[in-house]
Structure formats: C-alpha cells, structure tokens
PDB file of C-alpha atoms in Angstrom:
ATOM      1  CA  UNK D  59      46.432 -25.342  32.407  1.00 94.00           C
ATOM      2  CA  UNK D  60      46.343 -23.395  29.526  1.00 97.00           C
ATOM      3  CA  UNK D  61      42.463 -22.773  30.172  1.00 97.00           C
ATOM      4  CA  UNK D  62      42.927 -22.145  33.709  1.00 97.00           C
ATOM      5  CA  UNK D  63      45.460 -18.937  32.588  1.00 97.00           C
ATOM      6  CA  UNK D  64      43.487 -17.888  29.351  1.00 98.00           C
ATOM      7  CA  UNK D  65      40.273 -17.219  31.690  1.00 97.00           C
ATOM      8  CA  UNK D  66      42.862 -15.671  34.269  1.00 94.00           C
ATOM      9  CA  UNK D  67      41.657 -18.057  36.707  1.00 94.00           C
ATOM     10  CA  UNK D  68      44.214 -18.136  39.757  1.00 90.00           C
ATOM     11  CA  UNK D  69      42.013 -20.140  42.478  1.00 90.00           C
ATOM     12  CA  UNK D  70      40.799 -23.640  41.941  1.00 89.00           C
ATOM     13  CA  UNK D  71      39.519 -27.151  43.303  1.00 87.00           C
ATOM     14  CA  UNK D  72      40.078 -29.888  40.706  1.00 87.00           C
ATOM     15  CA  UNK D  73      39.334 -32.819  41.298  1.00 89.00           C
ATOM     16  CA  UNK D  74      41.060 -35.743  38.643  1.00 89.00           C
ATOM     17  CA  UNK D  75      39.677 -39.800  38.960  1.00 88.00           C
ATOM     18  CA  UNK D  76      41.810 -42.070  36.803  1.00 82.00           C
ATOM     19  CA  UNK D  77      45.537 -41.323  35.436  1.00 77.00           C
ATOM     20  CA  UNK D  78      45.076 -38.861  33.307  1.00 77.00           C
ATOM     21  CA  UNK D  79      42.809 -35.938  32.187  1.00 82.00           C
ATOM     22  CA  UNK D  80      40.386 -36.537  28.660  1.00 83.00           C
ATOM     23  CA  UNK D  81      42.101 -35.379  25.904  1.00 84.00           C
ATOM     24  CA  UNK D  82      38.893 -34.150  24.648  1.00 91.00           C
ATOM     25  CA  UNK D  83      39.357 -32.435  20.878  1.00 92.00           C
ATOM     26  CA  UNK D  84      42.892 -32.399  21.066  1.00 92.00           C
ATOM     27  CA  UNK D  85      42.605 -28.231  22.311  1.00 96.00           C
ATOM     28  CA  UNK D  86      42.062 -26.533  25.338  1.00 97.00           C
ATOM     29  CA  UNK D  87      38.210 -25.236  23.974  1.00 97.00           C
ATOM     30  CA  UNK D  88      36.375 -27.718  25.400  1.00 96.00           C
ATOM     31  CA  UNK D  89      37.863 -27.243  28.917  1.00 96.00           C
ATOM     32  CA  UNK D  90      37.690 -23.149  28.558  1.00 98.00           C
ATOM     33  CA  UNK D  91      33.955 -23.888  27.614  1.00 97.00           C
ATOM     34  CA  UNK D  92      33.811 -26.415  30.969  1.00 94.00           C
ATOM     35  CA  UNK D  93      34.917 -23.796  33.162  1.00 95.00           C
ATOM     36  CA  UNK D  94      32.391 -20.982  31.736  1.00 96.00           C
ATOM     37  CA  UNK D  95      29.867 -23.658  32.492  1.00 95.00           C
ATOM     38  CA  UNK D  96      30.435 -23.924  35.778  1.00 91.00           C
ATOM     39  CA  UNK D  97      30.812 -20.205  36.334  1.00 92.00           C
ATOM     40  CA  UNK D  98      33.498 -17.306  37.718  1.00 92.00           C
ATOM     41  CA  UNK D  99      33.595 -15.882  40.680  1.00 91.00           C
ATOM     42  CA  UNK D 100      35.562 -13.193  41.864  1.00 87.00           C
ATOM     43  CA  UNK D 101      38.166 -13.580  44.907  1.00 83.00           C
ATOM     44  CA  UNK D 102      39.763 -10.313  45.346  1.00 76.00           C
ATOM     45  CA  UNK D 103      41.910  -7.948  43.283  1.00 67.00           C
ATOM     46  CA  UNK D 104      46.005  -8.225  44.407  1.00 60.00           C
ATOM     47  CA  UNK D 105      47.649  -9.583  41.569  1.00 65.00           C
ATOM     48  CA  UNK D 106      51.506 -10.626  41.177  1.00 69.00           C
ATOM     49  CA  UNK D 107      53.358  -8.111  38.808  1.00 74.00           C
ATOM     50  CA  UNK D 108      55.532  -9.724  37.104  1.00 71.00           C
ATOM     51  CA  UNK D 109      58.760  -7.355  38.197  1.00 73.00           C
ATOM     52  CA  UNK D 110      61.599  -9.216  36.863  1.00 77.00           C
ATOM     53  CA  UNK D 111      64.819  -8.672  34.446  1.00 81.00           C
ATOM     54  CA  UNK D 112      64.300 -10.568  30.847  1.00 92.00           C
ATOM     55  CA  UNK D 113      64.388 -14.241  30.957  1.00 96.00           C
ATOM     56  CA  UNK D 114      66.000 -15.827  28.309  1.00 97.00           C
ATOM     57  CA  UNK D 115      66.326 -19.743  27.636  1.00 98.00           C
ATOM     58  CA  UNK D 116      68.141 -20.869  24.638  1.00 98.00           C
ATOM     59  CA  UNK D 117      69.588 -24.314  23.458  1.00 96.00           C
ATOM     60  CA  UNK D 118      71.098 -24.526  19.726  1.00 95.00           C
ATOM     61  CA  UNK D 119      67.637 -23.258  18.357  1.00 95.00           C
ATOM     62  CA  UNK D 120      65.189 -23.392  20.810  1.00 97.00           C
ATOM     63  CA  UNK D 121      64.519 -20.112  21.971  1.00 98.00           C
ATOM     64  CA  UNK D 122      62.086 -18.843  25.230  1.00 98.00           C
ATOM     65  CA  UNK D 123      62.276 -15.329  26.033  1.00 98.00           C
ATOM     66  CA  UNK D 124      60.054 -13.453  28.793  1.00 97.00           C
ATOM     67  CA  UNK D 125      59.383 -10.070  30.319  1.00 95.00           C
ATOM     68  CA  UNK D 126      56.956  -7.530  31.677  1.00 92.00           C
ATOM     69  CA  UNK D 127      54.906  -6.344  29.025  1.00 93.00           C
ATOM     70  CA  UNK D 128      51.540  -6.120  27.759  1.00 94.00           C
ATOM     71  CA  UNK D 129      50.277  -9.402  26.355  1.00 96.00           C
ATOM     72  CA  UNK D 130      51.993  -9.853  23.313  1.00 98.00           C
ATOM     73  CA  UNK D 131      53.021 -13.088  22.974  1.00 98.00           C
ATOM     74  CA  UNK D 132      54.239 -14.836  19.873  1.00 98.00           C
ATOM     75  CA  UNK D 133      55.739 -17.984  18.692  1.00 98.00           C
ATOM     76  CA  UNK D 134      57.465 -20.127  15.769  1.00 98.00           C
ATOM     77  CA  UNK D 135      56.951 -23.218  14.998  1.00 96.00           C
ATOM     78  CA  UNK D 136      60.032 -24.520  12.698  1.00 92.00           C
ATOM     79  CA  UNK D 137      60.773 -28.148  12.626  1.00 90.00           C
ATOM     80  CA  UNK D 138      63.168 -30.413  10.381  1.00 87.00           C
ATOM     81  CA  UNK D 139      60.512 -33.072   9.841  1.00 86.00           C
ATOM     82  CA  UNK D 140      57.885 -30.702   8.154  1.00 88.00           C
ATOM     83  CA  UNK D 141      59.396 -27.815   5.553  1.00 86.00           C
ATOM     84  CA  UNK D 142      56.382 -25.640   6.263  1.00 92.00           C
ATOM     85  CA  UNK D 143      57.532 -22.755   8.943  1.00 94.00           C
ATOM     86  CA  UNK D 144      54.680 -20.886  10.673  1.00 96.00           C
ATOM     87  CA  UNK D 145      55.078 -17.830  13.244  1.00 97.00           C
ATOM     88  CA  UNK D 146      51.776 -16.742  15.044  1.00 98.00           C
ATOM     89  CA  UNK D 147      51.373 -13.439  17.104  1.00 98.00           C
ATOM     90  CA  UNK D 148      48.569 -12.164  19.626  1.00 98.00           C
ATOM     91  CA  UNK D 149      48.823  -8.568  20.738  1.00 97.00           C
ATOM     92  CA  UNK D 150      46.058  -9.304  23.212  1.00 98.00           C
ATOM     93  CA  UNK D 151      46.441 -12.834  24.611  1.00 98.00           C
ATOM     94  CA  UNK D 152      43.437 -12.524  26.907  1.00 97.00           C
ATOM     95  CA  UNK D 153      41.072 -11.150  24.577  1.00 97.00           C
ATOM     96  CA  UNK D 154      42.280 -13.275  21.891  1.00 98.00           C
ATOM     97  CA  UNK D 155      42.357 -16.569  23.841  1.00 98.00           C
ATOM     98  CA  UNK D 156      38.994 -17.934  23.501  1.00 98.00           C
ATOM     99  CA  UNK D 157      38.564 -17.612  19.885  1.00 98.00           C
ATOM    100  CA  UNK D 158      41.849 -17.854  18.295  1.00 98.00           C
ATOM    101  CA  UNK D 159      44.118 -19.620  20.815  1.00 99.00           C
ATOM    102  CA  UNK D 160      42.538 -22.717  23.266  1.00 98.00           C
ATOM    103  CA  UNK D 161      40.744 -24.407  19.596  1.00 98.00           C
ATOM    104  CA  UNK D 162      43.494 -24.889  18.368  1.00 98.00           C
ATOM    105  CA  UNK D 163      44.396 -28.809  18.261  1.00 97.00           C
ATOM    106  CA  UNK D 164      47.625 -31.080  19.035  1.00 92.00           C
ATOM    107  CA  UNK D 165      49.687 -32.465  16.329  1.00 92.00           C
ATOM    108  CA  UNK D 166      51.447 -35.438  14.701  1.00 89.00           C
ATOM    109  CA  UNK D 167      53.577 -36.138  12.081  1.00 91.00           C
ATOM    110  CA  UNK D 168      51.823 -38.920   8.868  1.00 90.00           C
ATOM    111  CA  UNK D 169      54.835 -40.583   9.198  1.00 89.00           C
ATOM    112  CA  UNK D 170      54.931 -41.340  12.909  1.00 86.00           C
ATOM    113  CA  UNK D 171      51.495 -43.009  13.133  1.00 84.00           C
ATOM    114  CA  UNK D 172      52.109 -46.225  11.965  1.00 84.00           C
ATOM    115  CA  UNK D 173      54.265 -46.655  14.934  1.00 84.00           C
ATOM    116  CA  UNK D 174      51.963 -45.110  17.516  1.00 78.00           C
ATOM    117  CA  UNK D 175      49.337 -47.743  16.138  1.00 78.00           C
ATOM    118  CA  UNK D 176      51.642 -50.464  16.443  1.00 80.00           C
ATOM    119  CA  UNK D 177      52.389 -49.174  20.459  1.00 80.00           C
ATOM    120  CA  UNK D 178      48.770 -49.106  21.245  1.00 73.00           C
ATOM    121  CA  UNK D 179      49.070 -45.000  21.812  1.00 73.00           C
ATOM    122  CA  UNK D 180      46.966 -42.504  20.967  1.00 68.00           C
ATOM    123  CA  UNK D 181      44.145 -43.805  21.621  1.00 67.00           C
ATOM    124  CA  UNK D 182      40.372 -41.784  21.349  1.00 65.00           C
ATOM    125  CA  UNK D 183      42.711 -39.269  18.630  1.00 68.00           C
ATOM    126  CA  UNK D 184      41.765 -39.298  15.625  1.00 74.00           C
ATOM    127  CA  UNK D 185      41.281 -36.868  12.453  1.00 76.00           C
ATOM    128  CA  UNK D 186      38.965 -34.533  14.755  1.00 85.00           C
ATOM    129  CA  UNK D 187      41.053 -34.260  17.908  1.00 86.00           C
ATOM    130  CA  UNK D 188      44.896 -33.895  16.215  1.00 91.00           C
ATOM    131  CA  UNK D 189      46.292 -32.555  13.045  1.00 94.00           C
ATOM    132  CA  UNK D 190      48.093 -34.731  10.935  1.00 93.00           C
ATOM    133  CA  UNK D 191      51.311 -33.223   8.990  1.00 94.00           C
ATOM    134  CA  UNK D 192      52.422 -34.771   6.027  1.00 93.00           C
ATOM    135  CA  UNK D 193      55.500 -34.242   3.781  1.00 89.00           C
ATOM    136  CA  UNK D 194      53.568 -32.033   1.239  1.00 90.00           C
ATOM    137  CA  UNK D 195      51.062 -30.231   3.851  1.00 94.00           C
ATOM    138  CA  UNK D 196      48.009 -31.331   6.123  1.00 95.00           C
ATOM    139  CA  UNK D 197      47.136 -34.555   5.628  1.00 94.00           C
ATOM    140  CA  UNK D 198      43.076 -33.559   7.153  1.00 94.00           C
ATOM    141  CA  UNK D 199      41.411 -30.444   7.594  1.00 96.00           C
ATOM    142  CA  UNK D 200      42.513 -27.943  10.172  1.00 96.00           C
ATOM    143  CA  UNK D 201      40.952 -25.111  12.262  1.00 97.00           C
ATOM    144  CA  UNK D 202      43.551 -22.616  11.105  1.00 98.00           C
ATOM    145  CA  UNK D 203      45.778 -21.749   8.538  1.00 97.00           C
ATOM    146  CA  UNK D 204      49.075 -22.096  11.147  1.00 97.00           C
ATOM    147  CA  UNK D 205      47.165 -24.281  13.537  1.00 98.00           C
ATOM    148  CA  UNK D 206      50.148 -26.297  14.743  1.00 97.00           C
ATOM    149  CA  UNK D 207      51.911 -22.696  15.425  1.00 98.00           C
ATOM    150  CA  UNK D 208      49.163 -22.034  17.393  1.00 98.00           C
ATOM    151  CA  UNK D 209      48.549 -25.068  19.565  1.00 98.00           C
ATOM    152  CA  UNK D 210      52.129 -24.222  20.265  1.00 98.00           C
ATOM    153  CA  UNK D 211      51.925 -21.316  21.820  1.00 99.00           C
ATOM    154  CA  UNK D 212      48.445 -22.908  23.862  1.00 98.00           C
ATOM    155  CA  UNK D 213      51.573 -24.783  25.385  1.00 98.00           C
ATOM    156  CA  UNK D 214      53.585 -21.732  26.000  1.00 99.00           C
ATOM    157  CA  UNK D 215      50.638 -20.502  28.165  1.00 98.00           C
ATOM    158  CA  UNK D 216      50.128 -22.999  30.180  1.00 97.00           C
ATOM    159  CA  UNK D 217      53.604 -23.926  31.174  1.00 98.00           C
ATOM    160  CA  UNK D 218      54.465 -20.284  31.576  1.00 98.00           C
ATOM    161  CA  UNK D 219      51.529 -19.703  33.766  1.00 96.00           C
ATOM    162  CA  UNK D 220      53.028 -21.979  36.409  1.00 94.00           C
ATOM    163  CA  UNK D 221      55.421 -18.901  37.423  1.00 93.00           C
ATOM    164  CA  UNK D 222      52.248 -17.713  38.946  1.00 90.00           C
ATOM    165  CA  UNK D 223      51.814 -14.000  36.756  1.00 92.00           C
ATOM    166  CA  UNK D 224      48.818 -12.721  34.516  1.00 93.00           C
ATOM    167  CA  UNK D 225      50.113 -13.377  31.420  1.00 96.00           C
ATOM    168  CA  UNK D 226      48.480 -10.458  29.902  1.00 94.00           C
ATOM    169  CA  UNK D 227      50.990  -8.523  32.110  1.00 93.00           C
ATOM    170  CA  UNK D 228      54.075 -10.922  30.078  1.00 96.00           C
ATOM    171  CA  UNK D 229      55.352 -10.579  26.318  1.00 97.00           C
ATOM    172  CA  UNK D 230      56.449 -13.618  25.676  1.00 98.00           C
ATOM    173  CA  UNK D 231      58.568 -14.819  22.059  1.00 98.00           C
ATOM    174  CA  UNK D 232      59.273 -18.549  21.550  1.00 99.00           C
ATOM    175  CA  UNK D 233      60.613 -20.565  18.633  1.00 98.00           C
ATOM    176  CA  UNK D 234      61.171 -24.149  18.352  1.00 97.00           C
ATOM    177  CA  UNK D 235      60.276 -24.694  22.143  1.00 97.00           C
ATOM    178  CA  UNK D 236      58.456 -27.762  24.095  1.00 96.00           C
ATOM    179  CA  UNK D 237      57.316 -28.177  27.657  1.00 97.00           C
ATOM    180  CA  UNK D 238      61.189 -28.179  28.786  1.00 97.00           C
ATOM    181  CA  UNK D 239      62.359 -25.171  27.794  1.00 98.00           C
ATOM    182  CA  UNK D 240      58.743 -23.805  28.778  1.00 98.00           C
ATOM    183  CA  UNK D 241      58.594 -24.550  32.209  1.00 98.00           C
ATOM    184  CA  UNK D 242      62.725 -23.733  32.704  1.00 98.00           C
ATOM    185  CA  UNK D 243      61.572 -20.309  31.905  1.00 97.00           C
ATOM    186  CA  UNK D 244      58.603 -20.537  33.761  1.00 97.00           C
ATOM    187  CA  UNK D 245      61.115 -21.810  37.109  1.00 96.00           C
ATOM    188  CA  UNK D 246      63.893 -18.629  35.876  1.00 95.00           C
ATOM    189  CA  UNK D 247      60.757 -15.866  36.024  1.00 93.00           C
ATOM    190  CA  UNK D 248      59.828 -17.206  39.557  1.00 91.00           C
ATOM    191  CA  UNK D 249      63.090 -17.383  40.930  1.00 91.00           C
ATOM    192  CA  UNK D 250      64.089 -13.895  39.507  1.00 87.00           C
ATOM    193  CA  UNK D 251      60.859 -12.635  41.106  1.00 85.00           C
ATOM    194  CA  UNK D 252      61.533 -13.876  44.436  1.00 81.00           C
ATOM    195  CA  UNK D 253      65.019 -12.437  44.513  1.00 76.00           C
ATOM    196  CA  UNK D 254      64.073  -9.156  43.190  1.00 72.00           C
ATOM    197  CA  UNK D 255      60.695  -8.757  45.561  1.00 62.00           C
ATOM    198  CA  UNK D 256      61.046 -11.358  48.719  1.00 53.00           C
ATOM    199  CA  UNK D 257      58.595  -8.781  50.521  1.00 50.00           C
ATOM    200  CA  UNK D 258      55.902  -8.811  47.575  1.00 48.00           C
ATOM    201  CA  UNK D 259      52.638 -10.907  48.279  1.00 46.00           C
ATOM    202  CA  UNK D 260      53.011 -14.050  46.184  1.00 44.00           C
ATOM    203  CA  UNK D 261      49.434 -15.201  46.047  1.00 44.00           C
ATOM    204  CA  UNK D 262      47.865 -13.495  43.493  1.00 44.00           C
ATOM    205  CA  UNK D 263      43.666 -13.907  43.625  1.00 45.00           C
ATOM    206  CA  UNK D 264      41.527 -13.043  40.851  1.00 52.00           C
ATOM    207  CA  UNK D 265      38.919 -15.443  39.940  1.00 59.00           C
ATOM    208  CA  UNK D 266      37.743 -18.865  40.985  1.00 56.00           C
ATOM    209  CA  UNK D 267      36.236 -21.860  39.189  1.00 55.00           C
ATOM    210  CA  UNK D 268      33.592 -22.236  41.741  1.00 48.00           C
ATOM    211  CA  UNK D 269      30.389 -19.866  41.302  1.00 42.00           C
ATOM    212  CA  UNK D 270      29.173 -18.926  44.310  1.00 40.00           C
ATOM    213  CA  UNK D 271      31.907 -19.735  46.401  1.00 44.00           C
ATOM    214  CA  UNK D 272      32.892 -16.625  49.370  1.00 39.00           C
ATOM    215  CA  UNK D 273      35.840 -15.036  48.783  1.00 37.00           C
ATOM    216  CA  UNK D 274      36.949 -15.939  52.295  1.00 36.00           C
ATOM    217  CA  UNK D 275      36.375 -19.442  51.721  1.00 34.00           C
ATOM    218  CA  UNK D 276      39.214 -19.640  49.094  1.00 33.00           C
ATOM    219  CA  UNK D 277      43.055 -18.821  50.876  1.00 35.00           C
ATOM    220  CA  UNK D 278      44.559 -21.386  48.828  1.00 38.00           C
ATOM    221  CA  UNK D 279      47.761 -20.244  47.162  1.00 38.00           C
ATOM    222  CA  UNK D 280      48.119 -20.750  43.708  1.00 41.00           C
ATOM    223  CA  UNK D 281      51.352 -22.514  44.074  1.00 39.00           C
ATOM    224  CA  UNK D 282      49.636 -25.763  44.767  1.00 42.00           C
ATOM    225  CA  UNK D 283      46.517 -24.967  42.796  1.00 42.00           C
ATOM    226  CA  UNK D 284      48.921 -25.303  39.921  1.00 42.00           C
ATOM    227  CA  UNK D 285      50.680 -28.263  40.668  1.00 40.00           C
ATOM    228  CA  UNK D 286      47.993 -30.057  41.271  1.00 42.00           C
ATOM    229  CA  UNK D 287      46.642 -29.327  37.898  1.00 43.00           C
ATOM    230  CA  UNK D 288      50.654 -29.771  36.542  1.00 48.00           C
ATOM    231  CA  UNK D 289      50.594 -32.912  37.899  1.00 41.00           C
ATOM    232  CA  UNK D 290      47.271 -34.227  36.195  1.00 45.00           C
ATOM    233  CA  UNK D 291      48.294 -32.695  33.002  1.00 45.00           C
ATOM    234  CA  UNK D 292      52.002 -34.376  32.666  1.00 44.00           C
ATOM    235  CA  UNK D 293      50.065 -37.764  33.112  1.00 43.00           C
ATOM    236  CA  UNK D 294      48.159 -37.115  29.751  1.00 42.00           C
ATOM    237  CA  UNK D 295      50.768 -35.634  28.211  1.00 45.00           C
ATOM    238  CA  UNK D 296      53.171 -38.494  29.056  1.00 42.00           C
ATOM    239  CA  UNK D 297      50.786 -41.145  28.041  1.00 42.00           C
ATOM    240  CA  UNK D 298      50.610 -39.829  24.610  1.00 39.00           C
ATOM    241  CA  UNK D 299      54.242 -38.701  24.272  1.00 37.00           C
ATOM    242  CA  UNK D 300      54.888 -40.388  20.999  1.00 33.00           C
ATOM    243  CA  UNK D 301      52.102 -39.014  19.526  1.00 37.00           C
ATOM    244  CA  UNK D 302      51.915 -35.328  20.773  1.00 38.00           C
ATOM    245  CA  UNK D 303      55.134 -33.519  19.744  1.00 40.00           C
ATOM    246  CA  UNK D 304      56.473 -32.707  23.269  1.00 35.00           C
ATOM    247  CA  UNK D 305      59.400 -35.254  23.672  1.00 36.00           C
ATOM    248  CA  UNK D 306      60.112 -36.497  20.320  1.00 39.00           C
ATOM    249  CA  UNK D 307      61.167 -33.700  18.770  1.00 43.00           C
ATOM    250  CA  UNK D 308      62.942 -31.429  21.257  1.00 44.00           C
ATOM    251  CA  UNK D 309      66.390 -31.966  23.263  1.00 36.00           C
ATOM    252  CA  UNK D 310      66.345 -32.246  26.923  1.00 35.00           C
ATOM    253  CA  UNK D 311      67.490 -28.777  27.850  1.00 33.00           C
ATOM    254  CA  UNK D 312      66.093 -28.982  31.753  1.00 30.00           C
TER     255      UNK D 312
END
C-alpha cells in the first residue's frame, strides 16, 4: 500500500493467488521496484485536495495528527520494551520515498522470537528481511540509523493513503501509533472530507500500474482499488502479527 502511495499511484489491477502477499525483504523496496518494472502510465490530472479541518487521534500516548500541508510528515517511535527513542522527519515525502522511506525493514523484539519459533510464525524472516531489537541495541545490522522509526512511518503511509489524498498534499505527525490508530485517522480525514465537500469529485486519477493501458480504459475508483489491496495486505500482516509489531504492542483504540 505504502508503494502504491509513495509512487502516487491512484489506479490499479492487482491481482493476489494464495492468502497473503510475499513479505519479500521485510520493506516496501522491492514492491516500489516491482511497480517501476512494470511501468507508469498516466490517467488524467483531477486530484482530491485534501480540504479538511485537523484530524487528531489520541489514546494515552498514541498520537495521529493530519492536515493539509505540504508533505512533511514525521513520526516517533517510543516503546517501553526498547529504551532507545527515535523520531524521523521527511520534508518531501514523495521525493524522499524511494530512497529513504519504502527500504526500510519490519521489526521484532530479541526477546519475542523464541516464542514466534515455538508458534511456527514468521516464517521466510530472517536477519535480512526484519530488524531485531535487543535490550542494549540492534541485535543485526540495519539499513539506517532509526530504521524501526522509519519502517514506522512506511506504515503511516500506507494506512493513511486509504483516505484516498496525495499525501504530498498531507503533513502528517505520529508517535507511538500502529495500523489502528492509522487507519481511524485515515476513516476521520474521509469522513471530514465528505462533509465539508459532498459536491467535490472523489476519484482522484493520476497514474496507473499498467504501461500502456488508455486512459479511458481505467474508470475504476480508487475506493475499491484500495481495498482490494487493504484486504491482501491485512492477510500478511495478520499472519505474522506476533512477529511484526502491529498488535502486540499497541491498545485497541478503533
């Protein structure tokens, strides 16, 4: 999803066979590379603006706050099982994407594995595809300095992008947030849209995943675009939930 937004891609066929999508290298790279592969095509120019008040989601310490803006998104990652607090900022989250946002790789705690072993999770992760936190640092070698800060905010985007807007149109500030309090906001910026703009087109079409493809070929909204891809990418991310940091470690705030 996270790919799909990055590469401000709003019209796609994907096509999934099996439960869940390949978790690859643990980032979104890999898919961001995929999708260059197979080429962009442009589909037209109307875009949704983002013309909403602030959303704000908040529970004890979790924190999700959007608005209109200009790309800047930022987020920290704080968490009472690791003492090591990170914050990472992009002032330009399109232009920054490629490179210093979608390599960025999943996480788990040292002292969770043993347990994930014994479930028969995780499996195809290993040093390569996830970075392992331990109590005095990383436990293998990472892409980044604050890669788990990072990876988070890969999250952010992709949840965030199922409200349907550009997020380089969005600044966007998150701490201690998970897919939850992601895609609560993400619901909150959609509804506040529709209420403030019920007139405004609400199919916004920029590029497609299909080279080649005529524009007038391609009237799908992006509403179901995205939950198809939602869909497909809740599978993985259930299947793997004790390993990946999404449910462990966050309180149910939908």
């Amino acid at each position: 999803m996270s790919a799909l937004a990055g590469l401000e891609v709003t019209d796609a066929e994907i096509e999934v066979q099996g439960g869940e999508l390949p978790g690859l290298d643990g980032s979104s790279k890999e898919y961001v590379e995929g999708l260059l592969d197979v080429g962009l095509a442009s589909v037209g120019t109307v875009e949704r603006e983002p013309l909403f008040e602030r959303v704000f989601v908040q529970e004890e310490s979790i924190k999700v706050a959007v608005s209109s803006g200009r790309g800047v998104w930022r987020y920290g990652f704080l968490s009472d099982a690791w003492p090591f607090e990170q914050e990472f900022e992009s002032i330009d989250i399109v232009g920054e994407f490629r490179e210093e946002i979608a390599p960025a790789r999943t996480w788990a705690f040292e002292h969770e594995l043993p347990a994930i072993e014994q479930l028969g999770l995780g499996r195809g992760l290993d040093a390569t595809s996830a970075v392992v936190l331990g109590k005095q640092g990383y436990v293998n070698e990472v892409r980044f300095p604050d890669e788990p800060a990072r990876h988070k905010l890969l999250d952010l985007i992709g949840d965030l992008y199922l409200a349907g807007f550009p997020i380089r149109q969005l600044n966007v500030s998150a701490c201690r947030s998970g897919h939850r309090a992601h895609v609560e906001a993400a619901r909150s910026c959609a509804t506040r849209f529709r209420a403030r703009s019920p007139s405004r087109d609400r199919s916004p079409s920029k590029k497609s995943a299909r080279a080649g493809e005529k524009e007038e070929s391609l009237p799908r909204p992006i509403v179901g675009v995205l939950c198809l891809v939602r869909f497909a990418w809740l599978a993985l991310k259930g299947s793997l939930c004790l390993l990946l940091h999404v449910y462990p470690h966050e309180p149910d705030i939908s």
